[in-house]
Coordinates of C-alpha atoms in Angstrom, one line a residue:
M1 CA 154.4 105.5 98.7
R2 CA 152.4 104.3 100.7
R3 CA 148.9 102.3 99.2
R4 CA 146.0 102.2 100.4
K5 CA 145.1 99.2 100.9
R6 CA 141.6 98.0 98.1
H7 CA 138.7 95.3 98.0
T8 CA 138.0 92.9 95.7
R9 CA 135.2 93.2 92.4
A10 CA 132.9 90.4 92.8
L11 CA 131.7 88.8 89.3
V12 CA 128.2 87.5 90.1
P13 CA 125.5 85.8 87.6
V14 CA 122.8 89.1 88.5
L15 CA 119.6 89.6 87.4
T16 CA 117.3 93.3 86.0
A17 CA 117.0 95.5 88.1
A18 CA 120.8 97.1 88.7
A19 CA 120.8 97.5 92.8
L20 CA 123.8 99.0 93.9
L21 CA 125.1 98.7 98.3
L22 CA 127.1 99.7 100.1
A23 CA 127.4 100.0 103.4
A24 CA 128.9 103.2 106.5
G25 CA 130.8 101.5 108.7
C26 CA 128.7 102.5 113.7
S27 CA 130.4 106.2 114.9
S28 CA 129.6 103.8 118.2
P29 CA 130.7 100.0 119.5
P30 CA 128.6 97.8 118.5
Q31 CA 127.4 94.5 120.1
E32 CA 128.2 91.6 120.5
D33 CA 125.6 90.2 118.9
T34 CA 126.3 92.6 115.5
R35 CA 130.1 92.5 115.7
A36 CA 129.2 88.7 115.0
T37 CA 126.2 89.9 112.4
V38 CA 128.6 92.6 110.3
E39 CA 131.5 89.9 110.5
R40 CA 129.4 87.3 108.5
T41 CA 128.1 89.7 105.9
R42 CA 131.4 90.6 105.1
Q43 CA 132.6 87.4 105.3
A44 CA 130.4 85.9 102.4
R45 CA 130.7 89.7 100.2
A46 CA 134.1 88.0 100.5
D47 CA 133.8 84.5 99.3
Q48 CA 132.0 86.3 96.4
A49 CA 135.3 88.1 95.2
E50 CA 137.9 88.6 92.7
P51 CA 140.9 90.3 92.5
A52 CA 140.1 93.7 90.5
G53 CA 143.3 95.8 88.5
D54 CA 144.7 98.3 92.0
S55 CA 144.7 101.7 90.3
E56 CA 143.7 101.4 86.5
P57 CA 140.2 103.7 85.6
L58 CA 136.8 102.6 85.2
A59 CA 135.4 101.8 82.2
V60 CA 132.4 103.2 81.3
A61 CA 130.0 102.4 78.6
A62 CA 126.0 100.9 77.7
A63 CA 124.9 98.6 80.0
P64 CA 123.3 94.9 79.2
A65 CA 120.2 95.0 79.6
D66 CA 119.9 93.1 82.4
A67 CA 122.4 95.8 84.0
P68 CA 123.7 94.0 87.3
T69 CA 123.9 94.7 90.6
A70 CA 126.7 95.9 93.0
T71 CA 127.7 96.4 96.8
A72 CA 130.4 96.6 98.8
D73 CA 130.9 95.8 102.4
P74 CA 130.7 98.8 105.7
D75 CA 134.6 100.5 106.0
A76 CA 137.0 98.3 107.8
P77 CA 139.6 100.9 110.0
G78 CA 142.4 102.2 107.0
E79 CA 139.9 100.4 104.4
Q80 CA 138.7 102.0 101.8
A81 CA 135.3 100.9 100.2
E82 CA 134.5 99.8 96.8
A83 CA 131.3 99.0 95.6
R84 CA 130.5 95.1 93.8
K85 CA 128.7 93.4 91.2
S86 CA 125.9 91.5 92.6
D87 CA 122.3 90.1 92.7
L88 CA 120.5 91.8 95.0
T89 CA 117.0 93.8 93.4
V90 CA 114.7 96.5 93.9
D91 CA 111.2 94.9 93.9
S92 CA 109.3 97.9 94.4
Y93 CA 110.3 101.5 95.8
D94 CA 107.7 103.7 97.3
S95 CA 108.8 108.0 96.4
R96 CA 106.5 108.9 99.7
T97 CA 107.4 107.0 102.3
R98 CA 111.1 106.3 100.6
R99 CA 110.4 102.6 100.6
A100 CA 111.7 100.1 99.4
V101 CA 111.9 96.2 98.7
I102 CA 115.2 94.7 98.4
S103 CA 115.5 90.7 97.2
A104 CA 118.2 88.5 96.3
P105 CA 117.5 85.1 94.7
A106 CA 116.0 81.4 95.8
K107 CA 120.0 79.3 97.2
A108 CA 120.4 77.0 94.9
S109 CA 122.2 73.6 95.6
S110 CA 125.6 75.0 93.7
G111 CA 127.1 77.5 92.9
P112 CA 127.7 81.0 93.9
S113 CA 126.2 82.4 96.7
P114 CA 123.4 84.5 97.1
S115 CA 124.1 88.7 97.8
P116 CA 123.8 89.0 102.6
D117 CA 120.4 90.2 102.8
P118 CA 120.6 94.7 102.5
A119 CA 121.8 96.6 106.0
V120 CA 122.3 99.9 108.3
G121 CA 124.6 101.9 105.8
D122 CA 124.4 100.4 102.2
V123 CA 123.9 102.3 99.5
I124 CA 121.5 101.5 96.9
A125 CA 122.7 102.2 93.3
S126 CA 119.3 101.0 90.9
G127 CA 117.9 101.0 87.0
P128 CA 114.8 101.3 86.1
A129 CA 112.5 99.7 88.9
P130 CA 108.4 98.9 90.1
G131 CA 108.1 102.7 91.3
A132 CA 111.4 104.1 90.0
P133 CA 111.3 104.6 86.5
D134 CA 114.1 106.6 87.5
G135 CA 116.8 105.6 89.4
L136 CA 117.1 104.9 92.4
L137 CA 120.1 106.5 94.6
A138 CA 120.0 105.8 97.8
K139 CA 121.9 104.6 101.4
V140 CA 119.9 101.9 103.9
T141 CA 119.2 104.1 107.1
K142 CA 116.7 100.9 108.4
V143 CA 115.2 97.5 108.3
I144 CA 112.5 97.8 108.4
D145 CA 110.8 93.9 107.8
E146 CA 111.4 90.6 106.1
R147 CA 109.1 89.6 103.9
D148 CA 107.6 87.0 100.9
E149 CA 109.1 89.1 98.2
G150 CA 111.9 90.8 100.3
T151 CA 113.7 93.3 102.9
E152 CA 111.3 96.5 103.3
V153 CA 113.5 99.7 104.5
Q154 CA 114.0 102.5 104.8
T155 CA 116.2 105.1 102.6
E156 CA 117.6 108.2 102.2
P157 CA 118.7 110.3 99.5
A158 CA 122.3 109.1 98.6
T159 CA 124.9 110.3 96.0
L160 CA 127.7 108.8 93.8
N161 CA 131.2 109.9 95.8
A162 CA 129.6 107.1 97.9
L163 CA 129.6 104.5 95.7
L164 CA 132.9 105.1 93.6
G165 CA 135.0 106.6 95.3
D166 CA 138.6 107.0 94.5
D167 CA 137.8 105.6 91.5
T168 CA 138.5 107.7 88.2
A169 CA 135.2 106.9 84.7
R170 CA 135.2 108.8 82.3
G171 CA 133.2 107.8 78.6
S172 CA 131.1 108.4 76.4
V173 CA 127.9 106.6 75.7
P174 CA 125.6 107.1 72.1
V175 CA 121.4 106.4 73.4
D176 CA 120.4 103.9 71.0
P177 CA 117.8 106.2 69.6
A178 CA 114.9 103.2 69.7
A179 CA 115.3 104.1 73.8
F180 CA 113.2 107.0 73.2
D181 CA 109.7 107.2 74.0
V182 CA 108.0 110.0 72.0
D183 CA 105.1 112.0 72.7
K184 CA 103.3 113.1 68.8
L185 CA 102.6 116.6 70.2
L186 CA 101.5 117.3 66.2
P187 CA 99.3 115.8 64.1
D188 CA 101.4 115.9 61.5
V189 CA 105.6 114.4 62.3
D190 CA 106.6 111.3 62.0
V191 CA 109.7 109.9 63.0
S192 CA 112.1 107.8 61.3
W193 CA 115.5 105.6 63.7
S194 CA 117.7 103.5 61.9
K195 CA 120.3 100.8 63.5
A196 CA 122.5 98.2 63.1
G197 CA 121.0 94.8 61.8
D198 CA 119.6 96.8 58.8
V199 CA 116.8 96.8 61.5
H200 CA 114.6 101.2 60.5
V201 CA 111.5 102.6 61.2
G202 CA 109.8 105.3 59.5
P203 CA 109.3 107.0 56.1
E204 CA 112.9 108.1 56.2
G205 CA 114.2 105.7 58.8
A206 CA 116.8 103.5 55.8
T207 CA 118.0 107.1 55.1
V208 CA 118.5 107.9 59.1
P209 CA 122.8 107.4 59.8
L210 CA 122.5 104.5 62.2
G211 CA 122.5 105.6 65.3
S212 CA 120.9 108.5 64.5
L213 CA 116.6 109.6 65.1
R214 CA 114.6 112.4 62.9
L215 CA 111.5 113.6 63.8
D216 CA 109.7 115.4 60.9
V217 CA 106.6 118.3 60.6
R218 CA 104.7 120.2 58.6
A219 CA 102.2 123.3 60.8
E220 CA 100.2 125.5 59.2
L221 CA 100.4 129.0 59.9
P222 CA 97.9 132.0 60.8
A223 CA 97.7 133.6 57.4
V224 CA 97.1 137.6 58.2
E225 CA 93.5 139.2 57.7
G226 CA 93.2 139.8 53.5
S227 CA 95.5 138.0 52.6
P228 CA 95.5 136.1 48.8
A229 CA 95.7 132.8 48.7
S230 CA 98.5 132.7 47.4
A231 CA 100.2 134.0 50.4
A232 CA 99.5 131.2 52.6
A233 CA 101.1 130.4 55.7
S234 CA 102.9 126.8 56.6
V235 CA 106.9 125.5 58.0
S236 CA 107.6 122.2 57.2
G237 CA 110.8 120.1 58.2
H238 CA 113.9 117.8 59.5
V239 CA 115.6 117.8 62.3
Q240 CA 117.9 114.5 63.6
L241 CA 120.1 114.2 66.0
A242 CA 122.7 111.5 67.5
P243 CA 123.4 112.4 70.8
Q244 CA 125.5 110.9 73.8
V245 CA 125.4 111.3 77.6
D246 CA 129.2 112.3 78.7
F247 CA 130.3 111.6 81.7
R248 CA 133.6 111.7 84.0
Y249 CA 134.2 111.3 86.8
G250 CA 137.5 111.8 89.4
G251 CA 137.4 110.8 93.1
Q252 CA 139.2 110.3 96.4
G253 CA 137.2 108.3 98.7
T254 CA 134.4 106.7 100.3
G255 CA 131.9 110.1 100.8
A256 CA 135.2 112.4 100.3
T257 CA 134.6 115.2 97.8
P258 CA 135.5 114.5 94.1
A259 CA 138.5 115.9 92.4
S260 CA 136.5 116.7 89.3
A261 CA 133.1 115.5 87.7
Y262 CA 131.7 116.4 84.4
L263 CA 128.2 115.7 82.9
G264 CA 126.1 116.6 79.8
V265 CA 124.7 115.8 76.4
S266 CA 126.7 116.3 72.9
G267 CA 125.8 114.6 69.1
D268 CA 125.5 115.6 65.8
W269 CA 122.6 117.2 64.5
T270 CA 121.6 117.9 61.3
S271 CA 118.3 119.6 59.9
G272 CA 116.0 121.9 57.3
W273 CA 112.8 123.9 57.5
A274 CA 111.4 126.0 55.0
L275 CA 109.4 129.1 55.9
Q276 CA 106.2 130.7 53.0
G277 CA 103.9 133.2 53.0
R278 CA 103.2 135.4 55.0
A279 CA 102.3 134.8 57.9
A280 CA 100.9 136.3 61.2
L281 CA 102.7 136.6 63.2
S282 CA 104.7 139.5 66.1
D283 CA 107.4 140.1 67.1
T284 CA 106.7 138.5 70.5
P285 CA 107.8 135.1 68.9
L286 CA 105.4 132.4 68.6
R287 CA 106.5 128.6 70.1
I288 CA 105.3 125.8 68.5
P289 CA 106.6 122.4 71.1
F290 CA 106.0 119.1 68.0
A291 CA 107.1 116.1 69.8
K292 CA 108.7 116.1 73.4
L293 CA 111.4 112.4 73.6
H294 CA 112.7 110.6 77.4
A295 CA 115.0 107.9 77.5
D296 CA 116.5 106.5 80.2
P297 CA 119.9 105.0 79.2
V298 CA 122.0 104.3 81.6
L299 CA 126.1 103.8 81.3
Q300 CA 127.5 100.8 83.4
V301 CA 130.4 102.6 85.4
G302 CA 132.8 99.7 86.3
P303 CA 131.2 97.2 88.4
V304 CA 127.6 100.6 89.5
P305 CA 124.8 101.1 86.6
V306 CA 124.2 105.1 87.0
V307 CA 121.0 105.7 85.5
V308 CA 120.5 108.6 82.7
N309 CA 117.9 110.4 82.5
L310 CA 117.3 112.4 78.9
D311 CA 114.1 114.7 77.6
L312 CA 114.0 116.8 74.3
T313 CA 110.9 118.8 73.0
C314 CA 112.0 119.4 69.9
Y315 CA 110.4 123.1 68.5
L316 CA 109.3 125.1 65.7
Q317 CA 109.3 128.8 66.9
L318 CA 108.4 132.0 65.1
S319 CA 108.4 136.1 65.4
G320 CA 107.7 138.3 62.6
D321 CA 106.7 141.8 61.4
G322 CA 103.4 139.7 59.4
R323 CA 104.5 142.5 56.8
I324 CA 107.2 140.0 54.5
T325 CA 106.1 137.6 52.1
V326 CA 109.2 134.7 51.4
D327 CA 109.7 131.6 50.5
V328 CA 113.1 130.3 51.9
E329 CA 114.8 126.9 53.1
Q330 CA 117.3 126.1 55.0
S331 CA 119.6 123.1 55.5
L332 CA 121.6 123.4 58.9
K333 CA 124.5 121.0 59.6
G334 CA 127.1 120.4 63.1
D335 CA 127.4 119.1 66.6
F336 CA 126.4 120.6 69.8
K337 CA 127.6 120.5 73.5
A338 CA 126.2 121.1 76.2
G339 CA 127.4 120.3 80.0
G340 CA 129.1 121.7 84.0
T341 CA 132.1 120.4 85.3
F342 CA 133.1 120.3 88.3
G343 CA 136.8 121.1 89.4
L344 CA 138.0 121.5 93.4
G345 CA 139.7 125.5 92.4
Q346 CA 136.3 126.5 90.7
G347 CA 133.2 124.7 92.0
W348 CA 131.0 123.8 88.6
T349 CA 130.8 125.8 86.0
P350 CA 129.1 125.9 82.7
V351 CA 130.5 124.4 79.2
S352 CA 128.2 124.9 76.0
E353 CA 130.0 124.5 72.1
S354 CA 128.2 124.6 68.8
E355 CA 129.9 124.6 65.4
M356 CA 126.9 125.0 62.8
T357 CA 126.8 125.5 58.9
S358 CA 124.3 125.9 56.7
T359 CA 123.5 125.9 53.4
P360 CA 120.3 128.3 51.8
V361 CA 118.5 125.8 49.2
R362 CA 116.4 128.3 48.2
T363 CA 115.7 132.2 48.7
S364 CA 112.7 134.7 48.2
L365 CA 111.7 137.6 50.0
T366 CA 109.2 140.4 48.9
T367 CA 108.4 143.2 50.5
A368 CA 109.3 144.9 53.4
G369 CA 109.4 143.9 56.8
N370 CA 111.6 140.4 58.6
V371 CA 111.0 137.7 59.7
K372 CA 112.3 134.9 62.0
A373 CA 112.3 131.3 62.7
T374 CA 113.5 128.7 64.1
L375 CA 113.9 124.8 64.7
G376 CA 115.4 123.8 67.6
A377 CA 115.4 121.5 70.6
Q378 CA 115.3 122.4 74.9
A379 CA 117.4 119.5 76.4
S380 CA 117.5 118.4 80.2
V381 CA 119.2 115.9 81.1
G382 CA 119.9 114.0 85.3
L383 CA 120.6 111.2 87.3
Y384 CA 118.6 109.0 88.9
G385 CA 115.6 111.9 88.0
T386 CA 116.8 114.2 89.0
V387 CA 117.9 117.9 86.8
G388 CA 121.3 119.0 86.4
V389 CA 121.7 120.1 82.6
A390 CA 118.5 122.4 81.2
A391 CA 120.1 123.6 77.7
D392 CA 118.7 125.0 74.7
L393 CA 119.8 124.4 71.3
A394 CA 118.3 127.0 68.6
P395 CA 119.7 127.1 64.5
Y396 CA 117.5 130.0 63.4
L397 CA 116.6 131.6 59.7
R398 CA 115.8 135.4 59.6
G399 CA 115.2 137.4 56.2
E400 CA 114.9 140.9 56.3
A401 CA 114.3 143.9 53.6
T402 CA 113.6 147.3 52.7
A403 CA 112.0 149.0 49.8
T404 CA 112.1 153.0 48.8
A405 CA 110.1 154.5 46.2
G406 CA 111.7 154.3 42.8
T407 CA 114.7 151.9 44.2
P408 CA 115.2 148.7 43.9
A409 CA 114.7 146.0 47.3
V410 CA 117.6 146.1 50.4
W411 CA 117.2 142.6 51.1
S412 CA 119.2 139.7 53.1
L413 CA 118.9 136.3 54.6
Y414 CA 121.1 135.4 57.6
G415 CA 121.6 132.1 59.4
G416 CA 122.4 131.4 63.6
V417 CA 122.7 129.3 65.9
D418 CA 122.2 129.8 69.5
L419 CA 123.3 127.4 72.6
T420 CA 121.4 128.6 76.0
G421 CA 121.2 126.7 79.9
T422 CA 121.5 126.4 83.4
L423 CA 123.5 124.1 85.7
R424 CA 121.2 123.2 88.6
I425 CA 121.3 122.7 91.9
Q426 CA 120.8 118.4 91.9
L427 CA 124.5 118.4 90.3
S428 CA 125.6 117.2 94.0
V429 CA 124.4 114.5 93.5
F430 CA 128.5 113.6 92.0
G431 CA 128.8 114.4 96.5
T432 CA 130.1 117.9 95.1
P433 CA 129.2 120.8 97.3
A434 CA 125.6 121.9 96.8
F435 CA 124.8 125.4 95.1
Q436 CA 122.1 127.2 95.8
H437 CA 121.1 128.8 92.9
S438 CA 120.8 127.7 89.0
I439 CA 124.4 128.8 86.8
P440 CA 124.1 129.9 83.2
L441 CA 125.5 128.1 81.2
G442 CA 126.2 131.5 79.1
A443 CA 124.1 132.3 76.3
L444 CA 126.5 131.1 72.6
H445 CA 125.6 133.4 69.7
R446 CA 127.0 133.7 66.1
E447 CA 125.2 134.5 62.6
W448 CA 126.7 134.4 59.5
K449 CA 124.6 135.4 56.3
L450 CA 123.5 133.5 53.5
A451 CA 122.4 135.3 50.5
G452 CA 121.3 139.4 49.7
S453 CA 120.6 141.7 47.4
D454 CA 124.9 141.9 47.5
M455 CA 125.2 139.2 47.4
A456 CA 123.0 138.8 43.4

């Protein structure tokens, strides 16, 4: 079998911003000065390269704080461009005009030569940078000007297959709980987390497992008009999760549709919540968001920095007929997975999985009626500021009771979980064909009985 020639990769000192440059050849014959420039650029980049494995899959890991940039020179006839590390940085980006300023460090008297200036056809994959807080994935379409701070370029959106080519990569990377920005939406919300080195934050931080994030919440609920003070309603609880980003890519070459791809979020889930009193509820669910979380973890996929945007909204949701008085508490533990997977034969298809077990800690239902309480989280995960997967994980507790004059009340308490969501068109950032409409993940629904009058 004829083996395709592969470029080598450079390992050079880098700065903190991450940028990825890949050049594409021109369709028309270059002029003589352009040919010479391209040849000098290719030689400068080749001087920085060192041999790499021929068929090893790319490693996927959390990128260091000073995530490096990467470059790939224009395709030579019959060859495959391949990304490699670089010291170029994105100094600024204007999302309205899609103009960026890219710079390289000044050449030192000794040591490796700095990376060549950006050129038309280069693809930029940058970590969070000024003007691009969600990272940047773009192709240079025009070199506008040379400034003191760097080279100003015009860009257009790019795709990952232009960078990863025919490489393969697969991995799951935990998200550092300290990386989340947390916006508390209710007064009584506490945030706790812990990490290696005996570092912990929040009232429960010392007991939270390493790598997990915990949120505790309490809220008063509107009571039914005319009900006694003893029936005052409230809900409290906590959610503890250890999310990780799942990434997979199987390429067929620069510009070619990849053979496979996957993007999703998964992790462990622990929660517990209590509902007391008689709340003024209706069949229309009352949703109470209590915290929003955002993180931009950067995955190092071989030499390529891939910026993942992760958003979580934790919420309480309650519904019922307003007649039942309850004093119930539940603890729940399990895991979840939601994402989208791509294959050449079937295109994009959804993935939704969840295994949960729960235990009733306290159970009391009086009078006839029904109530349902959910402590859930909406999650979205995407790349470079585009949402690819949106999911809603909703573990719940449901109680119902009936009463007939002269007979004992019949009541039941159930635990359950719902997992829903959608795949978005922005998953085409992998270089796969864009689908015209969002694709539902498919509703995953499970329910189990926790307690009841027939189980007493």
